[in-house]
CSV table of C-alpha atoms in Angstrom, one decimal:
chain,number,residue,atom,x,y,z
F,94,MET,CA,0.1,0.0,0.0
F,95,GLY,CA,1.4,3.4,-1.0
F,96,LEU,CA,1.9,6.4,1.2
F,97,PRO,CA,-0.7,8.9,1.4
F,98,GLY,CA,-0.6,11.6,-1.2
F,99,ARG,CA,2.0,9.6,-3.4
F,100,ASN,CA,1.1,9.2,-7.0
F,101,SER,CA,2.3,5.8,-7.9
F,102,GLY,CA,1.7,6.3,-11.3
F,103,ALA,CA,4.4,8.8,-11.9
F,104,ILE,CA,7.0,6.2,-11.2
F,105,LEU,CA,5.5,3.6,-13.5
F,106,SER,CA,5.5,3.0,-17.3
F,107,LYS,CA,3.1,4.2,-19.9
F,108,ILE,CA,2.0,0.5,-20.4
F,109,ALA,CA,1.6,0.2,-16.6
F,110,THR,CA,-0.6,3.2,-16.3
F,111,ASN,CA,-2.8,3.3,-19.6
F,112,ASN,CA,-6.0,1.7,-20.3
F,113,GLN,CA,-5.3,0.2,-23.6
F,114,HIS,CA,-5.6,-3.2,-22.3
F,115,GLY,CA,-9.3,-3.3,-23.1
F,116,GLU,CA,-10.2,-5.1,-19.8
F,117,ASN,CA,-12.6,-2.2,-19.3
F,118,SER,CA,-15.4,-3.6,-21.3
F,119,GLU,CA,-18.6,-5.6,-21.0
F,120,TYR,CA,-16.8,-8.5,-22.6
F,121,PHE,CA,-14.5,-9.0,-19.6
F,122,ASP,CA,-17.1,-7.6,-17.2
F,123,GLY,CA,-19.2,-10.6,-17.8
F,124,TRP,CA,-16.5,-13.0,-17.0
F,125,LYS,CA,-16.0,-11.0,-13.6
F,126,ALA,CA,-19.7,-11.4,-12.9
F,127,TYR,CA,-19.3,-15.2,-13.5
F,128,ASP,CA,-16.2,-15.5,-11.4
F,129,LYS,CA,-18.0,-14.0,-8.5
F,130,TYR,CA,-21.1,-16.3,-8.7
F,131,PRO,CA,-20.5,-19.3,-10.9
F,132,PHE,CA,-23.0,-22.0,-11.7
F,133,HIS,CA,-22.6,-25.5,-10.4
F,134,LEU,CA,-25.4,-28.1,-11.2
F,135,SER,CA,-25.6,-29.2,-7.5
F,136,HIS,CA,-23.5,-26.8,-5.4
F,137,ASN,CA,-24.8,-23.3,-6.9
F,138,PRO,CA,-27.7,-24.2,-9.4
F,139,HIS,CA,-28.8,-20.5,-9.3
F,140,GLY,CA,-25.3,-19.2,-10.4
F,141,ILE,CA,-24.2,-17.7,-13.6
F,142,ILE,CA,-23.6,-20.1,-16.4
F,143,GLN,CA,-20.5,-19.1,-18.4
F,144,MET,CA,-21.5,-18.6,-22.1
F,145,GLY,CA,-18.8,-16.0,-22.9
F,146,LEU,CA,-15.8,-18.2,-23.0
F,147,ALA,CA,-15.0,-19.9,-26.4
F,148,GLU,CA,-13.7,-23.2,-25.1
F,149,ASN,CA,-14.0,-26.7,-26.4
F,150,GLN,CA,-14.8,-29.3,-23.8
F,151,LEU,CA,-16.6,-31.7,-25.8
F,152,CYS,CA,-13.6,-34.2,-26.7
F,153,LEU,CA,-11.4,-33.9,-23.8
F,154,ASP,CA,-12.6,-37.6,-22.9
F,155,LEU,CA,-10.6,-38.7,-26.1
F,156,ILE,CA,-7.5,-36.9,-24.9
F,157,LYS,CA,-7.6,-38.4,-21.5
F,158,ASP,CA,-8.0,-41.8,-22.9
F,159,TRP,CA,-5.1,-41.3,-25.2
F,160,ILE,CA,-3.0,-40.1,-22.1
F,161,LYS,CA,-3.8,-43.3,-20.0
F,162,GLU,CA,-2.9,-45.5,-22.9
F,163,ASN,CA,0.4,-43.6,-23.7
F,164,PRO,CA,2.0,-43.1,-20.3
F,165,GLU,CA,5.5,-42.8,-21.8
F,166,SER,CA,4.5,-39.7,-23.5
F,167,SER,CA,5.0,-37.9,-20.1
F,168,ILE,CA,8.0,-37.4,-18.0
F,169,CYS,CA,5.8,-37.7,-14.9
F,170,THR,CA,5.1,-41.4,-15.3
F,171,LEU,CA,7.3,-44.5,-14.7
F,172,GLU,CA,7.2,-45.3,-18.3
F,173,GLY,CA,8.4,-41.8,-19.2
F,174,VAL,CA,10.6,-40.8,-16.4
F,175,HIS,CA,13.7,-41.9,-18.2
F,176,GLN,CA,13.5,-38.7,-20.5
F,177,PHE,CA,13.4,-36.5,-17.6
F,178,SER,CA,16.9,-35.1,-17.8
F,179,ASP,CA,16.8,-34.6,-21.7
F,180,ILE,CA,13.5,-32.7,-21.2
F,181,ALA,CA,14.3,-30.6,-18.1
F,182,ASN,CA,17.4,-29.2,-19.4
F,183,PHE,CA,17.7,-26.1,-21.5
F,184,GLN,CA,16.0,-26.0,-24.7
F,185,ASP,CA,16.6,-23.3,-27.3
F,186,TYR,CA,13.8,-21.3,-28.7
F,187,HIS,CA,13.7,-23.3,-31.9
F,188,GLY,CA,11.6,-25.9,-29.9
F,189,LEU,CA,11.9,-29.8,-30.1
F,190,LYS,CA,12.2,-30.8,-33.5
F,191,LYS,CA,9.8,-33.6,-33.2
F,192,PHE,CA,7.2,-31.1,-31.8
F,193,ARG,CA,7.5,-28.8,-34.7
F,194,GLN,CA,7.2,-31.8,-37.1
F,195,ALA,CA,4.0,-33.1,-35.3
F,196,ILE,CA,2.3,-29.8,-35.2
F,197,ALA,CA,3.1,-28.9,-38.8
F,198,HIS,CA,1.6,-32.4,-39.8
F,199,PHE,CA,-1.5,-32.0,-37.4
F,200,MET,CA,-2.1,-28.6,-39.0
F,201,GLY,CA,-2.2,-30.1,-42.5
F,202,LYS,CA,-4.5,-32.8,-41.2
F,203,ALA,CA,-6.8,-30.2,-39.7
F,204,ARG,CA,-7.1,-28.5,-43.0
F,205,GLY,CA,-8.2,-31.9,-44.7
F,206,GLY,CA,-4.8,-32.6,-46.1
F,207,ARG,CA,-5.3,-30.0,-48.7
F,208,ALA,CA,-2.3,-27.8,-47.4
F,209,THR,CA,1.2,-28.8,-46.2
F,210,PHE,CA,3.4,-26.9,-43.7
F,211,ASP,CA,7.1,-26.8,-43.3
F,212,PRO,CA,8.2,-27.6,-39.7
F,213,GLU,CA,11.1,-25.2,-40.3
F,214,ARG,CA,8.6,-22.1,-40.5
F,215,VAL,CA,6.9,-23.4,-37.2
F,216,VAL,CA,7.4,-20.6,-34.4
F,217,MET,CA,6.1,-21.2,-30.8
F,218,SER,CA,4.5,-18.8,-28.7
F,219,GLY,CA,2.5,-18.6,-25.3
F,220,GLY,CA,-0.9,-19.4,-26.9
F,221,ALA,CA,-2.6,-17.5,-29.7
F,222,THR,CA,-2.3,-14.2,-27.7
F,223,GLY,CA,1.3,-14.5,-27.8
F,224,ALA,CA,1.4,-15.2,-31.2
F,225,ASN,CA,-0.9,-12.3,-32.3
F,226,GLU,CA,1.5,-10.0,-30.4
F,227,THR,CA,4.6,-11.6,-32.0
F,228,ILE,CA,3.3,-11.2,-35.5
F,229,MET,CA,2.5,-7.3,-34.7
F,230,PHE,CA,6.0,-6.8,-33.3
F,231,CYS,CA,7.4,-8.4,-36.6
F,232,LEU,CA,5.3,-6.4,-39.1
F,233,ALA,CA,4.8,-3.0,-37.6
F,234,ASP,CA,5.8,0.0,-35.7
F,235,PRO,CA,3.7,2.0,-33.3
F,236,GLY,CA,1.1,4.0,-35.1
F,237,ASP,CA,1.1,1.8,-38.0
F,238,VAL,CA,-2.6,0.4,-38.9
F,239,PHE,CA,-4.2,-3.0,-39.7
F,240,LEU,CA,-7.5,-3.4,-41.2
F,241,ILE,CA,-9.8,-6.0,-39.5
F,242,PRO,CA,-13.4,-7.0,-40.5
F,243,SER,CA,-15.9,-6.1,-37.9
F,244,PRO,CA,-17.2,-7.6,-35.8
F,245,TYR,CA,-14.0,-9.0,-34.5
F,246,TYR,CA,-12.6,-10.7,-31.5
F,247,ALA,CA,-13.1,-8.5,-28.5
F,248,ALA,CA,-9.5,-9.1,-27.0
F,249,PHE,CA,-7.8,-8.2,-30.2
F,250,ASP,CA,-7.6,-4.7,-28.8
F,251,ARG,CA,-5.4,-6.2,-26.1
F,252,ASP,CA,-3.5,-8.8,-28.3
F,253,LEU,CA,-2.8,-6.6,-31.1
F,254,ARG,CA,-2.5,-2.9,-29.8
F,255,TRP,CA,-1.8,-2.6,-26.1
F,256,ARG,CA,2.1,-3.3,-26.0
F,257,THR,CA,2.9,-2.8,-29.8
F,258,GLY,CA,1.2,0.6,-30.4
F,259,VAL,CA,-0.4,-0.7,-33.4
F,260,GLU,CA,-3.7,0.7,-34.6
F,261,ILE,CA,-6.8,-1.2,-35.6
F,262,ILE,CA,-9.3,0.1,-38.1
F,263,PRO,CA,-12.5,-1.8,-38.5
F,264,VAL,CA,-13.8,-3.0,-42.0
F,265,PRO,CA,-17.6,-2.8,-41.1
F,266,CYS,CA,-19.7,-5.9,-42.1
F,267,SER,CA,-23.5,-5.7,-41.9
F,268,SER,CA,-26.4,-8.0,-41.5
F,269,SER,CA,-27.8,-6.9,-44.8
F,270,ASN,CA,-25.4,-9.6,-46.5
F,271,ASN,CA,-25.3,-11.9,-43.4
F,272,PHE,CA,-21.8,-10.1,-42.2
F,273,ARG,CA,-20.2,-11.3,-45.3
F,274,LEU,CA,-16.9,-9.7,-46.1
F,275,THR,CA,-15.9,-8.5,-49.6
F,276,VAL,CA,-13.0,-7.2,-51.1
F,277,GLU,CA,-14.7,-3.8,-52.0
F,278,ALA,CA,-15.3,-3.3,-48.5
F,279,VAL,CA,-11.5,-3.9,-47.5
F,280,GLY,CA,-10.7,-1.4,-50.5
F,281,TRP,CA,-13.1,1.1,-49.2
F,282,ALA,CA,-11.4,1.0,-45.7
F,283,TYR,CA,-8.0,1.0,-47.0
F,284,LYS,CA,-8.8,4.2,-49.1
F,285,LYS,CA,-10.4,6.0,-46.2
F,286,ALA,CA,-7.3,5.1,-44.1
F,287,GLN,CA,-5.0,6.5,-46.6
F,288,GLU,CA,-7.1,9.7,-46.9
F,289,ALA,CA,-6.7,9.9,-43.1
F,290,ASN,CA,-2.9,9.8,-43.7
F,291,LYS,CA,-2.6,6.3,-41.8
F,292,LYS,CA,0.0,3.8,-42.7
F,293,VAL,CA,-1.6,0.6,-43.4
F,294,LYS,CA,0.6,-2.2,-42.9
F,295,GLY,CA,-1.9,-5.1,-43.5
F,296,LEU,CA,-5.3,-7.1,-43.1
F,297,ILE,CA,-6.0,-9.4,-40.4
F,298,LEU,CA,-8.6,-12.0,-40.9
F,299,THR,CA,-10.1,-14.8,-38.4
F,300,ASN,CA,-11.2,-17.6,-40.5
F,301,PRO,CA,-13.5,-19.4,-39.2
F,302,SER,CA,-14.6,-16.1,-37.9
F,303,ASN,CA,-14.8,-15.1,-34.2
F,304,PRO,CA,-17.6,-14.1,-33.4
F,305,LEU,CA,-19.7,-14.9,-36.4
F,306,GLY,CA,-18.9,-18.8,-37.0
F,307,THR,CA,-18.6,-18.3,-40.6
F,308,ILE,CA,-15.9,-19.3,-43.1
F,309,LEU,CA,-14.5,-17.4,-46.0
F,310,ASP,CA,-15.1,-19.1,-49.3
F,311,LYS,CA,-12.0,-19.7,-51.6
F,312,ASP,CA,-12.8,-17.1,-54.1
F,313,THR,CA,-13.0,-14.2,-51.5
F,314,LEU,CA,-9.6,-15.5,-50.1
F,315,LYS,CA,-7.9,-15.5,-53.3
F,316,ASP,CA,-9.5,-11.9,-54.2
F,317,LEU,CA,-7.9,-10.9,-50.6
F,318,VAL,CA,-4.6,-12.3,-51.5
F,319,ARG,CA,-4.5,-10.5,-54.8
F,320,PHE,CA,-5.4,-7.4,-53.0
F,321,VAL,CA,-2.7,-7.3,-50.4
F,322,THR,CA,-0.3,-8.1,-52.9
F,323,LYS,CA,-1.2,-5.3,-55.0
F,324,LYS,CA,-1.1,-3.1,-52.2
F,325,ASN,CA,2.0,-4.5,-50.8
F,326,ILE,CA,0.6,-5.1,-47.4
F,327,HIS,CA,0.5,-8.1,-45.1
F,328,LEU,CA,-2.1,-10.6,-44.6
F,329,VAL,CA,-2.4,-12.4,-41.4
F,330,VAL,CA,-4.8,-15.2,-41.0
F,331,ASN,CA,-5.9,-16.3,-37.7
F,332,GLU,CA,-7.1,-20.1,-38.3
F,333,ILE,CA,-7.3,-21.2,-34.6
F,334,TYR,CA,-10.9,-22.7,-35.4
F,335,ALA,CA,-9.7,-24.5,-38.5
F,336,ALA,CA,-10.9,-27.9,-37.0
F,337,THR,CA,-14.1,-26.7,-35.6
F,338,VAL,CA,-16.1,-26.7,-38.9
F,339,PHE,CA,-19.2,-28.9,-38.4
F,340,SER,CA,-21.2,-28.4,-41.5
F,341,GLY,CA,-21.4,-26.8,-45.0
F,342,ASP,CA,-18.3,-26.4,-47.2
F,343,ASP,CA,-15.0,-27.7,-46.1
F,344,PHE,CA,-12.7,-25.0,-44.5
F,345,VAL,CA,-10.3,-23.2,-46.7
F,346,SER,CA,-6.9,-22.4,-45.4
F,347,VAL,CA,-5.0,-19.5,-46.8
F,348,ALA,CA,-2.0,-21.9,-47.2
F,349,GLU,CA,-4.2,-23.7,-49.7
F,350,VAL,CA,-5.0,-20.6,-51.5
F,351,VAL,CA,-1.3,-19.7,-51.8
F,352,ASN,CA,-0.6,-22.6,-53.7
F,353,ASP,CA,-3.7,-22.0,-56.1
F,354,VAL,CA,-3.0,-18.3,-57.1
F,355,ASP,CA,-0.7,-17.7,-59.9
F,356,SER,CA,2.8,-16.8,-58.7
F,357,TYR,CA,2.5,-13.3,-60.1
F,358,GLU,CA,-0.6,-12.7,-58.2
F,359,VAL,CA,0.7,-13.6,-54.8
F,360,ASN,CA,3.9,-12.2,-53.0
F,361,VAL,CA,4.1,-15.0,-50.1
F,362,ASP,CA,6.4,-12.9,-48.2
F,363,LEU,CA,3.3,-11.1,-47.4
F,364,ILE,CA,1.4,-14.2,-45.9
F,365,HIS,CA,1.3,-15.3,-42.4
F,366,ILE,CA,-0.8,-17.5,-40.2
F,367,VAL,CA,-1.4,-17.8,-36.6
F,368,TYR,CA,-2.7,-21.1,-35.1
F,369,SER,CA,-3.1,-22.6,-31.8
F,370,LEU,CA,-4.2,-25.8,-30.0
F,371,SER,CA,-6.7,-23.8,-27.6
F,372,LYS,CA,-9.9,-24.2,-29.8
F,373,ASP,CA,-9.3,-27.2,-32.2
F,374,MET,CA,-8.2,-29.5,-29.1
F,375,GLY,CA,-9.6,-27.8,-26.3
F,376,LEU,CA,-6.1,-27.1,-24.8
F,377,PRO,CA,-6.0,-23.4,-23.8
F,378,GLY,CA,-4.2,-24.2,-20.6
F,379,PHE,CA,-1.3,-25.7,-22.5
F,380,ARG,CA,-0.5,-22.2,-23.9
F,381,VAL,CA,0.4,-23.5,-27.5
F,382,GLY,CA,0.4,-20.8,-30.0
F,383,ILE,CA,2.0,-21.0,-33.5
F,384,VAL,CA,3.3,-18.3,-35.8
F,385,TYR,CA,3.8,-19.6,-39.4
F,386,SER,CA,5.0,-17.3,-42.0
F,387,TYR,CA,6.2,-17.7,-45.6
F,388,ASN,CA,8.5,-14.7,-45.1
F,389,ASP,CA,12.1,-15.8,-43.8
F,390,SER,CA,12.8,-12.5,-42.0
F,391,VAL,CA,9.7,-12.9,-40.2
F,392,VAL,CA,10.4,-16.4,-39.1
F,393,SER,CA,13.7,-15.6,-37.8
F,394,CYS,CA,12.4,-12.5,-36.0
F,395,ALA,CA,9.3,-14.3,-34.5
F,396,ARG,CA,11.7,-16.9,-33.2
F,397,LYS,CA,13.9,-14.5,-31.4
F,398,ILE,CA,10.7,-13.0,-29.8
F,399,SER,CA,9.3,-16.3,-28.8
F,400,SER,CA,12.0,-16.5,-26.3
F,401,PHE,CA,9.8,-14.2,-24.3
F,402,GLY,CA,6.8,-16.8,-24.4
F,403,LEU,CA,7.9,-20.4,-24.9
F,404,VAL,CA,6.0,-23.8,-24.7
F,405,SER,CA,7.3,-25.9,-22.0
F,406,SER,CA,9.4,-28.8,-23.2
F,407,GLN,CA,7.3,-31.1,-21.2
F,408,THR,CA,4.1,-30.0,-23.0
F,409,GLN,CA,6.1,-30.3,-26.4
F,410,LEU,CA,7.0,-33.8,-25.6
F,411,MET,CA,3.5,-35.1,-24.7
F,412,LEU,CA,2.0,-33.2,-27.7
F,413,ALA,CA,4.6,-34.5,-30.2
F,414,SER,CA,3.7,-38.0,-29.3
F,415,MET,CA,-0.1,-37.5,-29.5
F,416,LEU,CA,0.0,-35.5,-32.5
F,417,SER,CA,2.1,-38.0,-34.3
F,418,ASP,CA,-0.3,-40.8,-33.6
F,419,GLU,CA,-2.2,-41.0,-37.0
F,420,ARG,CA,-5.0,-43.1,-35.8
F,421,PHE,CA,-5.6,-40.9,-32.8
F,422,VAL,CA,-5.5,-37.7,-34.8
F,423,GLU,CA,-7.8,-38.9,-37.5
F,424,ASN,CA,-10.5,-40.1,-34.9
F,425,PHE,CA,-10.3,-36.9,-33.0
F,426,LEU,CA,-10.8,-34.6,-35.8
F,427,MET,CA,-13.8,-36.7,-37.0
F,428,GLU,CA,-15.4,-36.9,-33.6
F,429,ASN,CA,-14.7,-33.2,-32.8
F,430,SER,CA,-16.5,-32.0,-36.0
F,431,LYS,CA,-19.4,-34.5,-35.2
F,432,ARG,CA,-19.8,-33.5,-31.6
F,433,LEU,CA,-19.7,-29.9,-32.3
F,434,GLY,CA,-22.2,-30.2,-35.0
F,435,LYS,CA,-24.7,-31.9,-32.7
F,436,ARG,CA,-24.1,-29.5,-29.9
F,437,HIS,CA,-24.6,-26.8,-32.2
F,438,GLU,CA,-27.9,-28.2,-33.7
F,439,VAL,CA,-29.2,-28.9,-30.1
F,440,PHE,CA,-28.7,-25.3,-28.9
F,441,THR,CA,-30.0,-23.5,-32.0
F,442,THR,CA,-32.9,-25.7,-31.9
F,443,GLY,CA,-33.6,-24.7,-28.2
F,444,LEU,CA,-33.2,-21.1,-29.2
F,445,LYS,CA,-35.7,-21.5,-31.9
F,446,LYS,CA,-38.3,-22.7,-29.5
F,447,ALA,CA,-37.9,-19.3,-27.8
F,448,ASP,CA,-38.3,-17.5,-31.4
F,449,ILE,CA,-34.6,-16.7,-31.2
F,450,THR,CA,-32.6,-17.0,-34.4
F,451,CYS,CA,-28.9,-17.0,-35.1
F,452,LEU,CA,-26.8,-16.1,-37.9
F,453,THR,CA,-26.2,-19.2,-40.1
F,454,SER,CA,-22.7,-20.5,-39.1
F,455,SER,CA,-20.7,-23.6,-39.8
F,456,GLY,CA,-17.9,-23.4,-37.6
F,457,GLY,CA,-16.6,-22.1,-34.1
F,458,LEU,CA,-17.6,-22.9,-30.6
F,459,PHE,CA,-20.4,-20.1,-30.6
F,460,VAL,CA,-23.4,-18.6,-32.2
F,461,TRP,CA,-24.1,-15.1,-33.3
F,462,MET,CA,-27.6,-14.7,-31.7
F,463,ASP,CA,-30.0,-12.1,-33.0
F,464,LEU,CA,-32.1,-10.2,-30.0
F,465,ARG,CA,-32.7,-7.2,-32.0
F,466,HIS,CA,-36.4,-7.7,-31.3
F,467,LEU,CA,-36.0,-7.5,-27.5
F,468,LEU,CA,-34.2,-4.2,-27.4
F,469,ARG,CA,-36.1,-1.3,-26.2
F,470,ASP,CA,-34.8,0.6,-29.1
F,471,ARG,CA,-33.5,-1.2,-31.9
F,472,ASN,CA,-30.9,1.5,-32.9
F,473,SER,CA,-29.4,2.0,-29.6
F,474,PHE,CA,-26.5,0.4,-28.0
F,475,GLU,CA,-27.6,1.7,-24.8
F,476,SER,CA,-30.7,-0.7,-25.2
F,477,GLU,CA,-28.2,-3.6,-26.0
F,478,ILE,CA,-26.3,-3.0,-22.9
F,479,GLU,CA,-29.5,-2.6,-20.9
F,480,LEU,CA,-30.5,-6.3,-22.1
F,481,TRP,CA,-27.0,-7.5,-21.6
F,482,ARG,CA,-27.3,-6.4,-18.0
F,483,ILE,CA,-30.6,-8.2,-17.6
F,484,ILE,CA,-29.2,-11.4,-19.1
F,485,ILE,CA,-26.4,-11.3,-16.6
F,486,HIS,CA,-27.9,-10.4,-13.4
F,487,LYS,CA,-31.6,-11.7,-14.0
F,488,VAL,CA,-31.3,-14.5,-16.2
F,489,LYS,CA,-27.8,-15.4,-14.9
F,490,LEU,CA,-26.1,-16.3,-18.0
F,491,ASN,CA,-22.9,-14.6,-19.3
F,492,VAL,CA,-23.3,-13.8,-22.8
F,493,SER,CA,-21.2,-11.1,-24.7
F,494,PRO,CA,-22.8,-8.1,-26.4
F,495,GLY,CA,-22.0,-7.3,-30.0
F,496,SER,CA,-20.9,-3.9,-29.2
F,497,SER,CA,-17.9,-5.5,-27.4
F,498,PHE,CA,-16.9,-7.2,-30.7
F,499,HIS,CA,-17.1,-3.6,-32.5
F,500,CYS,CA,-20.3,-4.7,-34.2
F,501,THR,CA,-22.1,-1.5,-35.9
F,502,GLU,CA,-25.6,-2.8,-35.2
F,503,PRO,CA,-27.1,-3.1,-31.8
F,504,GLY,CA,-28.8,-6.3,-30.6
F,505,TRP,CA,-26.4,-9.1,-31.7
F,506,PHE,CA,-24.7,-11.3,-29.0
F,507,ARG,CA,-22.1,-14.1,-29.0
F,508,VAL,CA,-23.0,-17.2,-27.3
F,509,CYS,CA,-20.6,-20.1,-26.7
F,510,PHE,CA,-22.1,-23.6,-26.5
F,511,ALA,CA,-19.0,-25.9,-26.2
F,512,ASN,CA,-17.6,-25.0,-22.8
F,513,MET,CA,-20.2,-27.0,-20.7
F,514,ASP,CA,-21.9,-30.4,-20.2
F,515,ASP,CA,-25.2,-31.3,-21.7
F,516,ASP,CA,-27.0,-30.7,-18.3
F,517,THR,CA,-25.7,-27.1,-18.0
F,518,LEU,CA,-26.5,-26.4,-21.6
F,519,HIS,CA,-30.2,-27.5,-21.0
F,520,VAL,CA,-30.4,-25.4,-17.8
F,521,ALA,CA,-29.1,-22.4,-19.9
F,522,LEU,CA,-31.6,-23.1,-22.7
F,523,ARG,CA,-34.5,-23.4,-20.1
F,524,ARG,CA,-33.4,-20.0,-18.6
F,525,ILE,CA,-33.5,-18.2,-22.2
F,526,GLN,CA,-36.9,-19.6,-22.9
F,527,ASP,CA,-38.5,-18.7,-19.6
F,528,PHE,CA,-37.1,-15.3,-20.0
F,529,VAL,CA,-38.4,-14.7,-23.6
F,530,SER,CA,-41.7,-16.4,-22.7
F,531,LYS,CA,-42.2,-13.9,-19.9
F,532,ASN,CA,-41.5,-10.9,-22.0
F,533,SER,CA,-42.9,-12.0,-25.4
F,534,ASN,CA,-45.3,-9.1,-25.6
F,535,ASN,CA,-42.9,-6.3,-24.5
F,536,LYS,CA,-39.7,-4.9,-25.2
F,537,ILE,CA,-37.1,-5.4,-22.4
F,538,VAL,CA,-37.4,-2.4,-20.2
F,539,GLU,CA,-35.8,-2.3,-16.7
F,540,LYS,CA,-36.6,0.3,-14.2
F,541,ALA,CA,-33.3,1.7,-13.0
F,542,THR,CA,-32.5,0.9,-9.4
F,543,ASP,CA,-29.9,2.9,-7.6
F,544,LYS,CA,-27.5,0.1,-8.1
F,545,ASP,CA,-28.5,-0.1,-11.8
F,546,GLN,CA,-28.1,3.5,-12.2
F,547,VAL,CA,-24.4,3.2,-10.9
F,548,ILE,CA,-23.8,0.3,-13.5
F,549,GLN,CA,-25.4,2.7,-16.2
F,550,ASN,CA,-23.1,5.3,-15.3
F,551,ASN,CA,-20.1,3.0,-15.4
F,552,ASN,CA,-21.3,1.6,-18.8
F,553,ALA,CA,-21.3,5.2,-20.0
F,554,LYS,CA,-17.7,5.6,-19.0
F,555,LYS,CA,-16.7,2.3,-20.9
F,556,GLN,CA,-18.4,3.6,-23.9
F,557,LYS,CA,-16.6,6.9,-23.8
F,558,TRP,CA,-13.3,4.8,-23.3
F,559,ARG,CA,-14.2,2.8,-26.3
F,560,GLN,CA,-14.8,5.8,-28.5
F,561,SER,CA,-11.6,7.7,-27.4
F,562,ASN,CA,-9.4,4.5,-27.9
F,563,LEU,CA,-10.5,3.6,-31.4
F,564,ARG,CA,-7.6,5.8,-33.0
F,565,LEU,CA,-9.9,6.6,-36.1
F,566,SER,CA,-13.4,6.5,-34.9
F,567,PHE,CA,-16.2,5.5,-37.2
F,568,ARG,CA,-17.3,9.1,-37.6
F,569,ARG,CA,-14.2,10.2,-38.9
F,570,LEU,CA,-13.2,7.0,-41.1
F,571,TYR,CA,-16.6,6.4,-42.2
F,572,GLU,CA,-18.2,9.9,-42.8
F,573,ASP,CA,-19.6,8.9,-46.2
F,574,GLY,CA,-21.7,6.2,-44.6
F,575,LEU,CA,-21.3,2.5,-43.4
F,576,SER,CA,-22.9,1.1,-46.5
F,577,SER,CA,-19.8,2.1,-48.6
F,578,PRO,CA,-17.9,-0.5,-49.4
F,579,GLY,CA,1.2,4.4,-51.5
F,580,ILE,CA,3.3,1.5,-51.8
F,581,MET,CA,4.8,0.9,-48.2
F,582,SER,CA,7.6,-1.2,-46.9
F,583,PRO,CA,6.1,-4.3,-45.3
F,584,HIS,CA,8.8,-4.7,-42.6
F,585,SER,CA,9.3,-3.1,-39.2
F,586,PRO,CA,12.8,-2.2,-37.9
F,587,LEU,CA,12.7,-5.5,-35.8
F,588,LEU,CA,13.1,-7.4,-38.8
F,589,ARG,CA,16.0,-5.1,-40.3
F,590,ALA,CA,17.9,-5.3,-36.8
């Protein structure tokens, strides 16, 4: 505890004292509410159910069974302890060769065998969060801009901007075309950024999309690859949900597209992939993030940066063995897709019984739920936050409001369905159905209590924070209306150093 009258911020860094982390948002507030009063079927049946965490718990039984059958894969067993000295000793930041080989092979398998990956281009990082930041440090300087289709993952504001100083310009997508991204929209945002004298260094995609659960078709990906090549800017594709596709067309990796596009239409030095085992395998606690780049200089720089956030050798050893097991991998990928599809069907069918629809999706661990009909004012983000507050504190579900994903339309919510057991899911569905049936004839209006008024005031402050921290506001960037759809060096000084 500091002495009275002392300003501790005066002796701390700008990173320590700024509010760029993004934690001051409803996305993280929902997690905090859950942590204070978590649901449990028997111990706390009236608690808040966590539906704001994109976690895949549907196939953990398969991983547990494999571990039981392969005790030699761990140094913490009698069968594997003979490897202890080799694994416990210092490992350089290239990582274990057999781990890089195994994860490169798994990445190909997770993409249906339609793309191959070179183990020598695999760079480890501490989860996808670390991988996202690493690629930003490699490609951009403070103040440089990346375009990102919105709505986009709420924590990108933290992962991409907080420590790097990189700025984000949203490329707005709307419900009028089911939030589909077009190269015309990207081109329009690029032009607006240039007119504002911003240095655009690249385009960042998440495919399958978080929070939409949609996948980009091959033709759109090809157009975007051609676009970044023409503009000489980077394309970073976050493919951490690659193996969560459960229906519709096959997932198409940018690695597959690179091989299909004529060589004169693509500069592979501008193409980079972020991957992880957190979503596809449900292993976020293992902190396995991957940067994969076709650019030799980026691979070299990312590998140096990776020394600040490596994957433990013990984890590498076990995963190298697991991911090299062809029979296990094939069965896991097939079963994962099947179980996700079944869970998605059960959840969306339950929502339909409450007259709630979702954006049609074919991947991811969540749905993009449409509650616009329940808003007091369909054009008001304040109404969205009012409804979100009721869902959190009255319905006792932690769902994430669309505004926290920078959606331009009020009333959309991301709801995760793969991070709980069947019984908990059914409880959540009953709560939603009961809530809607009681309010079916009315817009959701809640008279503010003193406590609610305090929450409203805090939300107003957060809204002001969001606006002030978008380096280029929607008003400034999109003054011509949201319906509207200099060659630069692609490298940062870190690469040249």
